[in-house]
Tab-separated table of C-alpha atoms in Angstrom:
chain	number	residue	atom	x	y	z
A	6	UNK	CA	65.930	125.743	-49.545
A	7	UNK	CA	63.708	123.555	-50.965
A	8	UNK	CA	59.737	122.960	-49.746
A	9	UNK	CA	60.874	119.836	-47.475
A	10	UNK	CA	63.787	121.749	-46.237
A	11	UNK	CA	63.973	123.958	-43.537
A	12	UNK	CA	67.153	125.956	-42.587
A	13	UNK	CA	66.814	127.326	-39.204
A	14	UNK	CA	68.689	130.471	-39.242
A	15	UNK	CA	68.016	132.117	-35.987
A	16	UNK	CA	70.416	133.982	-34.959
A	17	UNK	CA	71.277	132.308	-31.635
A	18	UNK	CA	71.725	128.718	-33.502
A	19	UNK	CA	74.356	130.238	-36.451
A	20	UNK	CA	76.023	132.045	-33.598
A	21	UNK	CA	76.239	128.562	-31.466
A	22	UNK	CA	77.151	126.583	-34.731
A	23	UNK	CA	79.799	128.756	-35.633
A	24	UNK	CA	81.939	128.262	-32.319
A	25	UNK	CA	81.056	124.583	-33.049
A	26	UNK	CA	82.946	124.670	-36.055
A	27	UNK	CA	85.932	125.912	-34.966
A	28	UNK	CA	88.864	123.743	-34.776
A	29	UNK	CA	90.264	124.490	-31.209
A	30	UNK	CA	86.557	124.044	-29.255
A	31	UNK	CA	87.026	121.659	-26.770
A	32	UNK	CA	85.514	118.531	-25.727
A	33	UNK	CA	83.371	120.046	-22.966
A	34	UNK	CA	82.212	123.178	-24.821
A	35	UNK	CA	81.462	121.207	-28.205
A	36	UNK	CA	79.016	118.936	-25.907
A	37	UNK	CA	77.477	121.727	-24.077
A	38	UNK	CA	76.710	123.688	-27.178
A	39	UNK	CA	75.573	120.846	-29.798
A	40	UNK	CA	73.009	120.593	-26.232
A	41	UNK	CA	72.237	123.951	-26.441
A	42	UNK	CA	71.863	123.956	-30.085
A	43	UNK	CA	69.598	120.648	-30.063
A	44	UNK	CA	67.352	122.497	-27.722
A	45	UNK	CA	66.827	125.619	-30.142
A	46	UNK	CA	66.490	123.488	-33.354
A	47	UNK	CA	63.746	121.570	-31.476
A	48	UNK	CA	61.860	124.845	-30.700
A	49	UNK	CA	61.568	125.084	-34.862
A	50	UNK	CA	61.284	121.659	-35.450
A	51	UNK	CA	57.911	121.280	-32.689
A	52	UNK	CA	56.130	124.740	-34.373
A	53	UNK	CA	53.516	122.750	-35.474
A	54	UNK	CA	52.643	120.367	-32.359
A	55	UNK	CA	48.874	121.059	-31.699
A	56	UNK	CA	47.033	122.491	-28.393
A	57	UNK	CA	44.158	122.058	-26.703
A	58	UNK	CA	42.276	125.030	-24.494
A	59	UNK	CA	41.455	123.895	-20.730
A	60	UNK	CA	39.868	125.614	-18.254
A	61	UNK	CA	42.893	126.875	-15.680
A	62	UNK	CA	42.942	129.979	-12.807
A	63	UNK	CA	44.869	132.237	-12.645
A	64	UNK	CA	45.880	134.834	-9.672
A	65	UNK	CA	43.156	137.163	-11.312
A	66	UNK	CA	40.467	135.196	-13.307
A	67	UNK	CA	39.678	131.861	-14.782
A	68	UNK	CA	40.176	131.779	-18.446
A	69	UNK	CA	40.679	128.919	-21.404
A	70	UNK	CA	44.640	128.756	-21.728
A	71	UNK	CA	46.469	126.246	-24.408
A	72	UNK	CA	48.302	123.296	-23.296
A	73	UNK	CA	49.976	120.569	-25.294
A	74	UNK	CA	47.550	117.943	-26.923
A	75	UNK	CA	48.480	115.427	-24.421
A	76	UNK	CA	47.593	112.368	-27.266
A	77	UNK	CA	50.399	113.902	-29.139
A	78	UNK	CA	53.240	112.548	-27.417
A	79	UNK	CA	56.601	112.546	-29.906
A	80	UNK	CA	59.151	109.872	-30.392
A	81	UNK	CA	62.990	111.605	-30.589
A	82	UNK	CA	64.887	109.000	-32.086
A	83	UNK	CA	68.786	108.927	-31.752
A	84	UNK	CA	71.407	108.125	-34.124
A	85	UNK	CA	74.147	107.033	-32.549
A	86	UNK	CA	76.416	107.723	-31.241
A	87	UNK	CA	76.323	111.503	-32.335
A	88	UNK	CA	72.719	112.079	-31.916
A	89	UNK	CA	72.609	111.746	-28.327
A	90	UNK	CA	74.264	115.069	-27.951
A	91	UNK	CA	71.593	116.585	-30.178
A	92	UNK	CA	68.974	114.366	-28.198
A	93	UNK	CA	70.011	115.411	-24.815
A	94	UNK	CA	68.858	119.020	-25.658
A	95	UNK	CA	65.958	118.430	-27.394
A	96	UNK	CA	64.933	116.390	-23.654
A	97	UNK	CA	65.699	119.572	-22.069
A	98	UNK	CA	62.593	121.149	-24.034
A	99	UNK	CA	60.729	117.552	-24.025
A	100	UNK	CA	61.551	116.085	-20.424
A	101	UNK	CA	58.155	113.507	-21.263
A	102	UNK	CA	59.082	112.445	-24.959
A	103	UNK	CA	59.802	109.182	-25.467
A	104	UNK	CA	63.006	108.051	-27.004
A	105	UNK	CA	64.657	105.116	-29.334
A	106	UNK	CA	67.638	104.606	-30.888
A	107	UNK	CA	69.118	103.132	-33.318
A	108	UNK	CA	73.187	102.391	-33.342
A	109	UNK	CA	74.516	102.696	-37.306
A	110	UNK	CA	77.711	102.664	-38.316
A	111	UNK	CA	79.464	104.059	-41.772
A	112	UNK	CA	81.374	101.252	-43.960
A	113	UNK	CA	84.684	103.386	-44.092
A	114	UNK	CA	85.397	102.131	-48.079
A	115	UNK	CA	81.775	102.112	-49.320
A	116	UNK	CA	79.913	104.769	-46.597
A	117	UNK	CA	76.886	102.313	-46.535
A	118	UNK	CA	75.017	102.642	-42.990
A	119	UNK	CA	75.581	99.155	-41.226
A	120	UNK	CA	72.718	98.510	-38.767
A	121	UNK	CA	73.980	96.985	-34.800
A	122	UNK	CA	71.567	98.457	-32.526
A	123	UNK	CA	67.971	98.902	-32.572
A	124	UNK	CA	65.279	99.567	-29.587
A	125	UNK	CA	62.415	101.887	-30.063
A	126	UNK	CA	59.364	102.191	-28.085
A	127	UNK	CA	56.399	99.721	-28.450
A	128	UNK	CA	53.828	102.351	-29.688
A	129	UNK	CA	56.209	103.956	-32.208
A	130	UNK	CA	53.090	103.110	-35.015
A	131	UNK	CA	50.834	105.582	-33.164
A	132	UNK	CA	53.687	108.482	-32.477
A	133	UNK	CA	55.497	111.408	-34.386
A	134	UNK	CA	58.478	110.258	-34.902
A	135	UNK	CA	61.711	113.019	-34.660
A	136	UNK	CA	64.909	111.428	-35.886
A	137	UNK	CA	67.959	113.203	-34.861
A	138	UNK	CA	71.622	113.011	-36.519
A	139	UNK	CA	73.810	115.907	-36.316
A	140	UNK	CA	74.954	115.640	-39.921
A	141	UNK	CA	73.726	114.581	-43.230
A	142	UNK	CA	76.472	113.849	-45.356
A	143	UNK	CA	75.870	110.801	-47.484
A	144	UNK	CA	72.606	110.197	-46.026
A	145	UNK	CA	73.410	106.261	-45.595
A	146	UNK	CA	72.772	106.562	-41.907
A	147	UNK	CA	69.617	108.640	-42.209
A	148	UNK	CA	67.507	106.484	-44.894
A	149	UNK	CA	68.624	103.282	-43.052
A	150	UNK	CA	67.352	104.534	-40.124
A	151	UNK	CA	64.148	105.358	-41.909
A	152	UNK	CA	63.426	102.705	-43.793
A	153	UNK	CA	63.544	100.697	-40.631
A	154	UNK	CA	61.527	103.494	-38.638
A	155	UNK	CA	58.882	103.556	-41.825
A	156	UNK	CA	58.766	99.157	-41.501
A	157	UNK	CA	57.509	99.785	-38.159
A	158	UNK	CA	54.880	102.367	-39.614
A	159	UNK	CA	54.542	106.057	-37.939
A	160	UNK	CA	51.921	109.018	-37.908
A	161	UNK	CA	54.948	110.963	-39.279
A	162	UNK	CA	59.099	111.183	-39.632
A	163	UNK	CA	60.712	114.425	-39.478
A	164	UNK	CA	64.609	114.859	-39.964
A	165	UNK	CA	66.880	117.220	-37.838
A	166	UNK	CA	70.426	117.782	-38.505
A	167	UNK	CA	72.879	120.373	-37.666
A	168	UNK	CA	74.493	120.427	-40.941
A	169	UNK	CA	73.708	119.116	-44.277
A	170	UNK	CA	75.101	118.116	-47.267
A	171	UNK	CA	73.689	118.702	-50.761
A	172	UNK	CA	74.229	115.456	-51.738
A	173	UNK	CA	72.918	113.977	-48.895
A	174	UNK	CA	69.815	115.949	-48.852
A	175	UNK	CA	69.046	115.046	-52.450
A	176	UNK	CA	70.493	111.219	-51.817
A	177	UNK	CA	68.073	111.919	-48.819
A	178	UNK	CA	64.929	112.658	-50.392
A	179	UNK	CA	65.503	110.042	-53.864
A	180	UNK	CA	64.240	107.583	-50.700
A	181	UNK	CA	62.146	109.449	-48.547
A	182	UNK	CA	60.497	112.430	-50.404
A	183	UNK	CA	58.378	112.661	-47.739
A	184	UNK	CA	60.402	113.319	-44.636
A	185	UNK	CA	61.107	117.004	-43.994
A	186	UNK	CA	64.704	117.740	-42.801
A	187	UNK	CA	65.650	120.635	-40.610
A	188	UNK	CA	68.981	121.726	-40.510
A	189	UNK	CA	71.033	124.687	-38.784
A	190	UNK	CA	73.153	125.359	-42.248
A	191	UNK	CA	73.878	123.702	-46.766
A	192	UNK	CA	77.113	123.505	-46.426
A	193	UNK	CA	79.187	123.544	-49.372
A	194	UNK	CA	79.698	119.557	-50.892
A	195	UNK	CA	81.345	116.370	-49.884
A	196	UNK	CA	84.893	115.271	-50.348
A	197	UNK	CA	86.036	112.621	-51.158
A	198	UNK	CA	85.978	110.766	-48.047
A	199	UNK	CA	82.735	111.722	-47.471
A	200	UNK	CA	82.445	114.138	-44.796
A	201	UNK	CA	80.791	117.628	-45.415
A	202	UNK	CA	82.823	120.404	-46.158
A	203	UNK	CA	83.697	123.015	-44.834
A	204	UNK	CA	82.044	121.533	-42.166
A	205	UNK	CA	82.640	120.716	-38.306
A	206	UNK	CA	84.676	117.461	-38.253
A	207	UNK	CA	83.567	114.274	-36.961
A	208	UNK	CA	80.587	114.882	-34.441
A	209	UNK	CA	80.988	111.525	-32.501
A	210	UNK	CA	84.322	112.233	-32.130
A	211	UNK	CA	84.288	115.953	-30.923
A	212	UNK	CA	81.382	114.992	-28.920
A	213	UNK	CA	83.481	112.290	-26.941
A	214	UNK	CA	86.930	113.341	-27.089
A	215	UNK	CA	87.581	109.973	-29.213
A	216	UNK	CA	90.355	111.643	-31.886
């Protein structure tokens, strides 16, 4: 784990992950737990979201009790198609964040991130931006959507993944050295067709029941 890296390791998530992985989850489990699991990453990934103190009642006496900085309002920016299922978690925890997305798809001979869908909120400039992908392999898909994120301008990108690659997390950060990732797990290395090893499979697909 490097300084911009951040492998969430609670307990809960590995557990979650690990059924994930297995090869005879189905369909409907896969998408209720990548929910579940996008819901405890974003717990980690929102640590730092500031508060203000107002002036509340409560059954007994009044006091100063923390609340959200309401000026703080995130952007949660899906990758899709797989990063909805992260996304629809992460709402759970956020019902008021605002949300864009941006539709990328892999070249299958040279991996590079192909851009067909873009629509992000009008304010992104003056928002946190969370972009959401459930893996980092390459990291095509994740700089693209970046560098088009970062030509829009933003108080600040952070990256969460449930798994990562080590070649796309260096790949990753030769581009943006200044965009955090968050991950569940480092998995092992790519093969040769590019997706991580050992792995979960194709998100999109287990997410959908497309394969």
């Amino acid at each position: 784990m490097t300084a911009q890296v951040t492998v969430i390791d609670h307990p809960f998530v590995q557990h979650k992950l690990t059924l994930m992985r297995q090869f005879d989850t189905s369909t409907a489990k896969f998408r209720q737990l990548m929910k579940e699991v996008g819901m405890l990453l974003a717990y980690e990934v929102t640590r730092d979201l500031p508060l203000k103190y107002e002036p509340i009642k409560t059954p007994i006496a009044p006091m100063n009790a923390p609340m959200l900085a309401s000026e703080k309002k995130m952007v949660v920016v899906s990758i899709m198609r797989a990063g909805q299922g992260l996304l629809d978690g992460i709402l759970e925890l956020m019902p008021s964040a605002r949300v864009g997305h941006i539709g990328l798809y892999r070249d299958p001979t040279t991996y590079v991130a192909i851009e067909y869908y873009l629509k992000l909120p009008h304010d992104v400039e003056h928002r946190d931006i969370l972009v959401v992908d459930p893996m980092l392999a390459t990291g095509n898909s994740a700089i693209a959507a970046v560098d088009r994120i970062k030509e829009l301008g933003s108080m600040s990108i952070k990256f969460l993944c449930l798994l990562a690659a080590p070649e796309g997390i260096k790949h990753f950060h030769e581009h943006h050295p200044d965009v955090p990732i968050y991950t569940a797990a480092i998995d092992e290395k790519l093969d040769e067709y590019g997706y991580i090893v050992p792995g979960l499979g194709d998100a999109g697909d287990r997410l959908y029941g497309t394969k």
